[in-house]
Coordinates of C-alpha atoms in Angstrom, one line a residue:
X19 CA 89.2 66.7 96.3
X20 CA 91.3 66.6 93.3
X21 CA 89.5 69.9 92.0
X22 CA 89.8 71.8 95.3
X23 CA 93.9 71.3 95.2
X24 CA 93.8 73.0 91.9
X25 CA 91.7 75.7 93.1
X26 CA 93.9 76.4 95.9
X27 CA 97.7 75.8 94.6
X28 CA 100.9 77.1 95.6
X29 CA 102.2 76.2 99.2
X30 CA 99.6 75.2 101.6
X31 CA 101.1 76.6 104.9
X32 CA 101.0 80.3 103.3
X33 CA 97.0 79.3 102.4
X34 CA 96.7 78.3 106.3
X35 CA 97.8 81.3 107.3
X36 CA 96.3 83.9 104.8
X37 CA 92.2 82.0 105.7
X38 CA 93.1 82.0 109.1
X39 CA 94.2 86.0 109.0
X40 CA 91.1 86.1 106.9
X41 CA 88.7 84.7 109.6
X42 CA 90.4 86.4 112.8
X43 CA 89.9 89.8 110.4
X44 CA 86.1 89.2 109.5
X45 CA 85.1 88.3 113.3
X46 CA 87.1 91.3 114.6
X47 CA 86.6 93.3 112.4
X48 CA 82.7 92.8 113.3
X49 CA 83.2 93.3 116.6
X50 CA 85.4 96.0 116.5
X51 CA 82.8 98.3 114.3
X52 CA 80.2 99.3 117.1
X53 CA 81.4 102.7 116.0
X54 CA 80.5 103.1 112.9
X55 CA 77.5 100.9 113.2
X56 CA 76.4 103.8 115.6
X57 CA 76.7 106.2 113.4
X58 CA 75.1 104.6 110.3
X59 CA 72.5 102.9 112.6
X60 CA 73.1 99.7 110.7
X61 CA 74.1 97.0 112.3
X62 CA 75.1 94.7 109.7
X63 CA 76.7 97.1 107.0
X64 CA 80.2 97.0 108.4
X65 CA 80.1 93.3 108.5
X66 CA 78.9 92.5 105.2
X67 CA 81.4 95.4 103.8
X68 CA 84.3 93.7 104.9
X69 CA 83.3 90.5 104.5
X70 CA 83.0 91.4 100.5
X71 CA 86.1 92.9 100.6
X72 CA 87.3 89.7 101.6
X73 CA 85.8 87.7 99.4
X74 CA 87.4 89.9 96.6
X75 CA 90.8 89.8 98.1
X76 CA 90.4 85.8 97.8
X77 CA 89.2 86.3 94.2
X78 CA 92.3 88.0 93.6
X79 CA 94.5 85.9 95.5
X80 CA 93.4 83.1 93.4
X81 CA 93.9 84.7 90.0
X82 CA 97.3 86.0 90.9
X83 CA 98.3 82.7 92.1
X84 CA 98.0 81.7 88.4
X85 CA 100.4 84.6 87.1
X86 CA 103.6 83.1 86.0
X87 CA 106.2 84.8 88.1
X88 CA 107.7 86.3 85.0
X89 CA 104.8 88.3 84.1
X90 CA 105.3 90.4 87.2
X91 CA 108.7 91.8 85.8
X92 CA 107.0 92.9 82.2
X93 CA 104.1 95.0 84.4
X94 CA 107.1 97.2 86.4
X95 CA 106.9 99.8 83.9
X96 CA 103.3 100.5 84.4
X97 CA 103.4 100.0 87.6
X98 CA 106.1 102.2 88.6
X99 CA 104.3 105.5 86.0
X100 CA 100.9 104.5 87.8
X101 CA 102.6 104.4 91.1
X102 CA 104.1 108.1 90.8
X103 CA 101.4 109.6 88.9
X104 CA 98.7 108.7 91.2
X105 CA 101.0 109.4 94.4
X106 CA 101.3 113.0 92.8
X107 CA 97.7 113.4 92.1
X108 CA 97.0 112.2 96.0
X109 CA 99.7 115.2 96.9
X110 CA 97.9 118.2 95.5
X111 CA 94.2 116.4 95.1
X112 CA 93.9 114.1 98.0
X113 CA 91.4 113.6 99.9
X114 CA 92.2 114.9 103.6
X115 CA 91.8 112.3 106.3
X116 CA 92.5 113.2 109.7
X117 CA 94.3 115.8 108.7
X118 CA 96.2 114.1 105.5
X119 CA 95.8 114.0 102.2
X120 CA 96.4 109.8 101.5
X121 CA 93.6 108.6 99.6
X122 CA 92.0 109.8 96.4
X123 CA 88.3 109.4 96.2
X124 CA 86.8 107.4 93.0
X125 CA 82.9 107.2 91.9
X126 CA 82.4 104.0 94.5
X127 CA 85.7 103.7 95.9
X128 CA 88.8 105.5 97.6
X129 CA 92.3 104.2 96.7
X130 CA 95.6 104.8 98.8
X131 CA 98.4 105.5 96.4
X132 CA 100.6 104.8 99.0
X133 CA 99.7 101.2 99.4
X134 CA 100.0 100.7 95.6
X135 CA 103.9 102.3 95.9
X136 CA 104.9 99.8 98.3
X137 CA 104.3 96.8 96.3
X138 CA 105.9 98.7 93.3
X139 CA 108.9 99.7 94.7
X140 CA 109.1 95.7 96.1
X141 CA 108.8 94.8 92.7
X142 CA 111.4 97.0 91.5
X143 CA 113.9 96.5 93.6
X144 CA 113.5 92.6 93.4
X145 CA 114.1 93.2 89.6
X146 CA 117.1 95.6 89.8
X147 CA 119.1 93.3 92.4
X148 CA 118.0 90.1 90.2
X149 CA 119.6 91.9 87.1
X150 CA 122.5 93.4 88.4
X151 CA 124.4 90.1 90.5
X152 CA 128.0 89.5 89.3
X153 CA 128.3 86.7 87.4
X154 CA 130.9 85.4 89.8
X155 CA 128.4 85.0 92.3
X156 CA 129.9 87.4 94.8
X157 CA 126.8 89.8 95.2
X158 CA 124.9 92.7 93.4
X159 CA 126.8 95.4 91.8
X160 CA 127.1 98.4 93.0
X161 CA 125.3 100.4 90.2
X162 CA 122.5 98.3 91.8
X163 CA 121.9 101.0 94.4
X164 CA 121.9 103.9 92.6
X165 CA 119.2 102.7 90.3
X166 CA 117.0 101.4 93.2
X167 CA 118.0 104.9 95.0
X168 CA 116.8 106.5 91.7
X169 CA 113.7 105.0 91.8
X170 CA 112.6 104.9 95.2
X171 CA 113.4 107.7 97.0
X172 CA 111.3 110.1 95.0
X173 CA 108.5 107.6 95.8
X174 CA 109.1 107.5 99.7
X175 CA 109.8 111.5 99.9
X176 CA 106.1 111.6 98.3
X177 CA 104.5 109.5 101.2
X178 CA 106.5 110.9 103.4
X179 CA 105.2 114.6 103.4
X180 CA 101.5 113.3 104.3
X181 CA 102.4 109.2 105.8
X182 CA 105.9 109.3 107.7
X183 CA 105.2 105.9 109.2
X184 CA 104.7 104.5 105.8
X185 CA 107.4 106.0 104.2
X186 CA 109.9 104.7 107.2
X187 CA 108.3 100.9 106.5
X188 CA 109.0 101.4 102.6
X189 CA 112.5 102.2 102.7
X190 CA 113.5 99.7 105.7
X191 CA 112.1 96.9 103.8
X192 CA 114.0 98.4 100.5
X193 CA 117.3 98.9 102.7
X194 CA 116.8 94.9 104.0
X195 CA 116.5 93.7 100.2
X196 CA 120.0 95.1 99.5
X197 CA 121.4 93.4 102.5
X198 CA 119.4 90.2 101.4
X199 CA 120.4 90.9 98.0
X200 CA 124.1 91.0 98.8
X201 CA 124.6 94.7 98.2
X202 CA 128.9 95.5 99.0
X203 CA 129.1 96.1 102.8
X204 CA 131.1 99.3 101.9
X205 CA 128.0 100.7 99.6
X206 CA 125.5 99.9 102.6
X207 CA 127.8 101.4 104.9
X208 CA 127.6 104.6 103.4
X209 CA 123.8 104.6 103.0
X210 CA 123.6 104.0 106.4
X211 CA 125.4 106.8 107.3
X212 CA 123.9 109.1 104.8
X213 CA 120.4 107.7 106.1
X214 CA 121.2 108.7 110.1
X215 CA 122.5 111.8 109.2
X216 CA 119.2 112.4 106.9
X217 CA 117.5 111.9 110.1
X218 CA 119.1 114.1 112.5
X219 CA 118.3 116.7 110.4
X220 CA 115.1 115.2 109.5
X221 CA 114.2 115.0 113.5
X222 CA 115.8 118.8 114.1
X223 CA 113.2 119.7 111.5
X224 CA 110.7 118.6 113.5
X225 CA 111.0 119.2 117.0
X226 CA 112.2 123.0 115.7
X227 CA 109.3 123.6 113.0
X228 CA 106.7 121.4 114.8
X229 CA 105.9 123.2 118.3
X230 CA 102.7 121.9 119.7
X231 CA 100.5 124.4 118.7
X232 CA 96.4 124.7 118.5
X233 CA 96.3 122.7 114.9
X234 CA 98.2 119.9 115.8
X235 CA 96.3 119.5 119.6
X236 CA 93.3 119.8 117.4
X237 CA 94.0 117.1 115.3
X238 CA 94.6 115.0 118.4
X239 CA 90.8 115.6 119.1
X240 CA 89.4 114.7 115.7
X241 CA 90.9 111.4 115.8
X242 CA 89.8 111.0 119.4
X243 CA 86.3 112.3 118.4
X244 CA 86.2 110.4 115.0
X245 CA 84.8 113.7 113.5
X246 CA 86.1 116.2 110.7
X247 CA 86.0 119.5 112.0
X248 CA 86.6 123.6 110.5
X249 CA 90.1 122.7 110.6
X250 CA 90.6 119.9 108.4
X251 CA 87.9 121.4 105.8
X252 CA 89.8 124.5 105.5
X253 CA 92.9 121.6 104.9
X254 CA 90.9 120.1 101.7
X255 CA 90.3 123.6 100.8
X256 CA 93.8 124.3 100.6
X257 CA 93.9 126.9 102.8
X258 CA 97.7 127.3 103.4
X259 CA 100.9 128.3 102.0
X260 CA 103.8 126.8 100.3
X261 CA 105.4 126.2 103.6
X262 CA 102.5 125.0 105.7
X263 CA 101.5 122.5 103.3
X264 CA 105.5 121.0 103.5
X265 CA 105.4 121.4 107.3
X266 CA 101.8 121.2 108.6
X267 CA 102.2 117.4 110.1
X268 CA 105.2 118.4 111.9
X269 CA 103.4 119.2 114.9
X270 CA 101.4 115.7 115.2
X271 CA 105.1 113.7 114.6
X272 CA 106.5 116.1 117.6
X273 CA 102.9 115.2 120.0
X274 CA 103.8 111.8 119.3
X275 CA 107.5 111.5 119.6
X276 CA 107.0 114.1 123.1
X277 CA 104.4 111.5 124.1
X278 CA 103.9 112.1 128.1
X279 CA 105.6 109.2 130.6
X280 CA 103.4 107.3 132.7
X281 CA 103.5 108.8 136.3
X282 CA 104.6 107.0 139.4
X283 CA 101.2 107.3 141.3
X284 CA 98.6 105.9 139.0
X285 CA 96.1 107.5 141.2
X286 CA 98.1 111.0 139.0
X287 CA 97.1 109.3 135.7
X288 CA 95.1 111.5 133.6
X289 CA 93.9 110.6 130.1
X290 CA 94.0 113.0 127.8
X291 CA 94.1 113.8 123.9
X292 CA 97.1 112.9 123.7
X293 CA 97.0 109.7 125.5
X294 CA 93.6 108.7 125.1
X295 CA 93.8 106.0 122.1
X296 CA 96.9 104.2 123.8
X297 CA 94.9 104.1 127.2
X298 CA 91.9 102.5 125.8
X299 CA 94.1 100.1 124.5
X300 CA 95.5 99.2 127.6
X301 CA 92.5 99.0 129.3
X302 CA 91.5 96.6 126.6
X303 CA 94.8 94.7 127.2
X304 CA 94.9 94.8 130.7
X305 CA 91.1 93.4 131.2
X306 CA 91.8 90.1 128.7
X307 CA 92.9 87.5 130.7
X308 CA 94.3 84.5 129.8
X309 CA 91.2 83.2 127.5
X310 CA 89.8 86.9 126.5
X311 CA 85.9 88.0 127.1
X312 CA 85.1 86.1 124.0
X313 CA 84.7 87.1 120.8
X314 CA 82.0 90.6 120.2
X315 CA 82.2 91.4 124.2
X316 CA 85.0 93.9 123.9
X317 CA 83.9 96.9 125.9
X318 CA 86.8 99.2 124.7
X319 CA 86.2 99.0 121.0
X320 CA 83.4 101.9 122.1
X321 CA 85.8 104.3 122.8
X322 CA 88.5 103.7 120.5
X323 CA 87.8 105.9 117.4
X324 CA 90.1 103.4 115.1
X325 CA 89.4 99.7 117.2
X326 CA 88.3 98.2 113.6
X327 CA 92.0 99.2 111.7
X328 CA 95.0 100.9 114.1
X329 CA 94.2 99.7 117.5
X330 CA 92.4 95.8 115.8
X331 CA 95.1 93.9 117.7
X332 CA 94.2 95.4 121.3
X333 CA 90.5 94.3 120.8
X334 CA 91.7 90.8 119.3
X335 CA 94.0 90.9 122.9
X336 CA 91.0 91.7 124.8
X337 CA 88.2 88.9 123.2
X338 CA 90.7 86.3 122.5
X339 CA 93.5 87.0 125.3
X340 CA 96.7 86.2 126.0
X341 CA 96.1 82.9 123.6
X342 CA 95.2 84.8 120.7
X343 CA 97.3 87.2 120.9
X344 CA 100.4 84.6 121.1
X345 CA 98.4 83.2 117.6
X346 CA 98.2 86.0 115.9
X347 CA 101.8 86.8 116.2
X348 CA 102.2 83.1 115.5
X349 CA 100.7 83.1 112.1
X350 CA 103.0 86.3 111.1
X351 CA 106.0 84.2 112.0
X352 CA 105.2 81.4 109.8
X353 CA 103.8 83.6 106.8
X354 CA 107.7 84.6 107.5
X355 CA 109.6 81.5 107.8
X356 CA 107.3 79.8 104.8
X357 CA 108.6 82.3 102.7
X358 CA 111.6 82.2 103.2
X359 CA 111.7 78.6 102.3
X360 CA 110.1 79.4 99.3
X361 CA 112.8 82.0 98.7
X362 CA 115.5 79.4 99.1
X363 CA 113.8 76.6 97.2
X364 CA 113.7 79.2 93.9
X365 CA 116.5 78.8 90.9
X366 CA 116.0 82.4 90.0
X367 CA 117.0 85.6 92.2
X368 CA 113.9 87.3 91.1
X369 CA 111.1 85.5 92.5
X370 CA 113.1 85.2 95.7
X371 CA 114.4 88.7 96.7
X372 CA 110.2 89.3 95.1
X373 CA 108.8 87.3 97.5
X374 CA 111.2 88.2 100.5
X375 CA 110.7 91.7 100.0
X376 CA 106.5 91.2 100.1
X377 CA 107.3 89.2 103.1
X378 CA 108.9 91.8 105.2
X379 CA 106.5 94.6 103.9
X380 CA 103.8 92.3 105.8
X381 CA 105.1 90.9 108.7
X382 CA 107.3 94.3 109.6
X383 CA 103.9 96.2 109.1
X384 CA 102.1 94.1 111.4
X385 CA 105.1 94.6 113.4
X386 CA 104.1 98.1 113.5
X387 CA 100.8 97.8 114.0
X388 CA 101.5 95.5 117.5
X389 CA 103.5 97.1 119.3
X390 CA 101.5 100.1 119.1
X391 CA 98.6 98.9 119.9
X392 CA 100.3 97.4 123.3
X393 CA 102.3 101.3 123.7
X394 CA 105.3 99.7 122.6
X395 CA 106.0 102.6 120.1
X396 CA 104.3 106.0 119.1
X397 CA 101.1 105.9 117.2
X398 CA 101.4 105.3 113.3
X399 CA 98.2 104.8 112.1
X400 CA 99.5 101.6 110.1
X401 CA 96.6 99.0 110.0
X402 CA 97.6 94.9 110.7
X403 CA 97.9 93.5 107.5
X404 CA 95.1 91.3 106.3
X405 CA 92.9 91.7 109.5
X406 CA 92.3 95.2 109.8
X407 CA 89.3 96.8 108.3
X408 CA 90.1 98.5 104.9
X409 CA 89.7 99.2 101.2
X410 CA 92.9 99.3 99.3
X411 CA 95.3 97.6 101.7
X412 CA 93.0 94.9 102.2
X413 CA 92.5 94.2 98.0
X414 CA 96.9 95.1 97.7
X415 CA 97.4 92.7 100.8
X416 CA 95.7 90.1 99.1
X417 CA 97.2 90.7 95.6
X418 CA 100.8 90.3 97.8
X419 CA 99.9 86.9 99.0
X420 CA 98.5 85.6 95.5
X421 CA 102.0 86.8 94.1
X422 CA 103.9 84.5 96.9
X423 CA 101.6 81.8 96.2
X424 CA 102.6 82.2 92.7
X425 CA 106.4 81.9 93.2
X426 CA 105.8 79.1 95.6
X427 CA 104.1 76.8 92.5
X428 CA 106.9 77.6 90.8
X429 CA 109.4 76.8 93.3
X430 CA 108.0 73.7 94.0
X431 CA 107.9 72.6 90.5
X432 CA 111.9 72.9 90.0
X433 CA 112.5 71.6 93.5
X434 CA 110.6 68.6 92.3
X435 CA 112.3 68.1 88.4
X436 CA 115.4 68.7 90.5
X437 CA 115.1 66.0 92.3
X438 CA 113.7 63.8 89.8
X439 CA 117.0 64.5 88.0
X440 CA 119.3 63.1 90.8

């Protein structure tokens, strides 16, 4: 026993909650793959895919856990040059899926730039608010938010052209640090207006650039059809101009903001392309019950193209119902609220705006990710942290938690010499 608690340190209710996400994610995750185990006619592959990924994530959760928090500051440099230099590289040299360039493609791997920037910028502006409080306790300075400003938006303009969902995640979590961080209420008044007035115009862009033409109905079909068709190959081949390679996702943000209304008369429902994904997952929803068909008896994971990562949490509705749904949300909420504690228990304002911010970039993503999948909001395309299927969010996800476990050792520590000292 005494050798398992120092295997698994750090506080035990974010462990609980990470190997639970981490058993919910390999069961689903299974289940939720008939797809591609169609199409590779091998059963297993998916499952034992995921499950290594898994295993790695824990590997690295474990050796992060170990990292004194201090350590993370001297690595911000690097981080932030790999960050931008790799989120460049995905820009011009990216691999295109469905219809995006996000991922760059290694010898065995692919790797998403974008998750990388998120856990950058995190730890950036974590160590800008931390350096910049006011001695007499009263907040951050000012300067703070030009720095982080500086830093960040570049970094969520980047994502943005290819990954608007991700980009909107980044900077909300950023813009919730400050508040957290004690920005001047002046300072984030005037971000906030400078931030709805950026989206106006962003949103006039859009809807006036963005008409729904063949491509971006198209690209509606590939995702439905899980296929890559003439259209995104002539995309990898860089096929366009200056101005449709700024605007060419225009039209599939209009499709989805313009989605269609339910009418009146179900018996008028039609699904479409451009309902098809959020049907399915209603269908999936609307057939769980109270107790779900039981884990690997979904029936709509065979015609949603993304069950296994976008759409996970409609299949975990559907075989685990109403129960596990309410327990999924229910582990979020604590990864939340134990972090938070952690955050208040720490002497330092690093470690605490650190691990707030990684706190909010995972439970707001899974956010996201839920009420999508139940058509509470227009499709993303951002996976549920820790249980959807995935390469490099899955390994960052992990790396995230190891880095609140970390903080959380140290946390405990002081809170414990503290008292020992009264």
């Amino acid at each position: 026993m005494p050798k398992f608690k120092n295997i698994f340190k750090g506080d035990k209710g974010i462990w609980m909650v990470f190997l639970f996400l981490c058993l919910i994610s390999i069961v689903e995750v299974f289940s939720a793959s008939s797809t591609l185990t169609y199409k590779t006619h091998n059963y297993l592959g998916p499952f034992f895919y995921h499950s290594g990924l898994i295993i790695i994530g824990l590997g690295i959760v474990l050796v992060t856990q170990k990292v004194p928090c201090r350590y993370f500051k001297l690595i911000t440099p690097l981080m932030l040059l790999l960050t931008y230099a790799t989120l460049i590289w995905v820009l011009f040299w990216g691999e295109s899926i469905n219809g995006a360039n996000r991922v760059i493609q290694l010898p065995f791997f692919t790797f998403q730039p974008s998750e990388l920037a998120k856990g950058t910028m995190v730890l950036t502006t974590a160590q800008i608010l931390s350096a910049m409080q006011r001695e007499d306790g009263s907040g951050s300075d000012p300067l703070a938010m030009k720095y982080i400003l500086w830093l960040s938006v570049p970094a969520v303009l980047l994502i943005l052209r290819e990954n608007l969902s991700t980009a909107v995640l980044l900077f909300a979590v950023i813009y919730l640090m400050m508040i957290l961080g004690r920005m001047p209420w002046k300072n984030m008044a005037k971000l906030t207006g400078v931030m709805a007035l950026a989206a106006a115009l962003f949103a006039a862009l859009v809807f006036g650039l963005g008409s729904m033409d063949k491509e971006a109905s198209q690209e509606l079909a590939d995702l439905k059809a899980g296929v890559k068709t003439e259209r995104t190959v002539k995309k990898d081949k860089g096929d366009k101009n200056i101005f449709e390679s700024v605007t060419h996702r225009f039209g599939t943000w209009r499709n989805r903001l313009l989605k269609p209304g339910k009418p009146e008369d179900p018996k008028n429902y039609e699904i479409t392309d451009d309902n098809y994904q959020v049907t399915h997952a209603n269908l999936a929803i609307a057939s769980s019950g109270i107790i779900g068909k039981g884990p690997g008896n979904s029936v709509e994971r065979d015609y949603l193209p993304q069950a296994f990562s976008d759409f996970i949490y409609a299949i975990i509705i559907e075989e685990m119902g109403i129960i596990g749904a309410i327990l999924v949300v229910f582990l979020y909420i604590i990864l939340l609220f134990r972090t938070a504690r952690i955050a208040s228990r720490c002497e330092n304002n690093f470690p605490a705006f650190l691990v707030m911010g990684l706190a909010l970039l995972l439970v707001f993503q899974a956010v996201i990710n839920m009420c999508v999948a139940v058509d509470f909001g227009i499709v993303t395309g951002q996976p549920l942290p820790l249980i959807s299927k995935g390469g490099t969010s899955t390994i960052v996800n992990c790396a995230y938690i190891g880095a609140i476990l970390s903080v959380s050792r140290n946390a405990k520590k002081v809170t414990v010499e503290t008292e020992q000292a009264q």
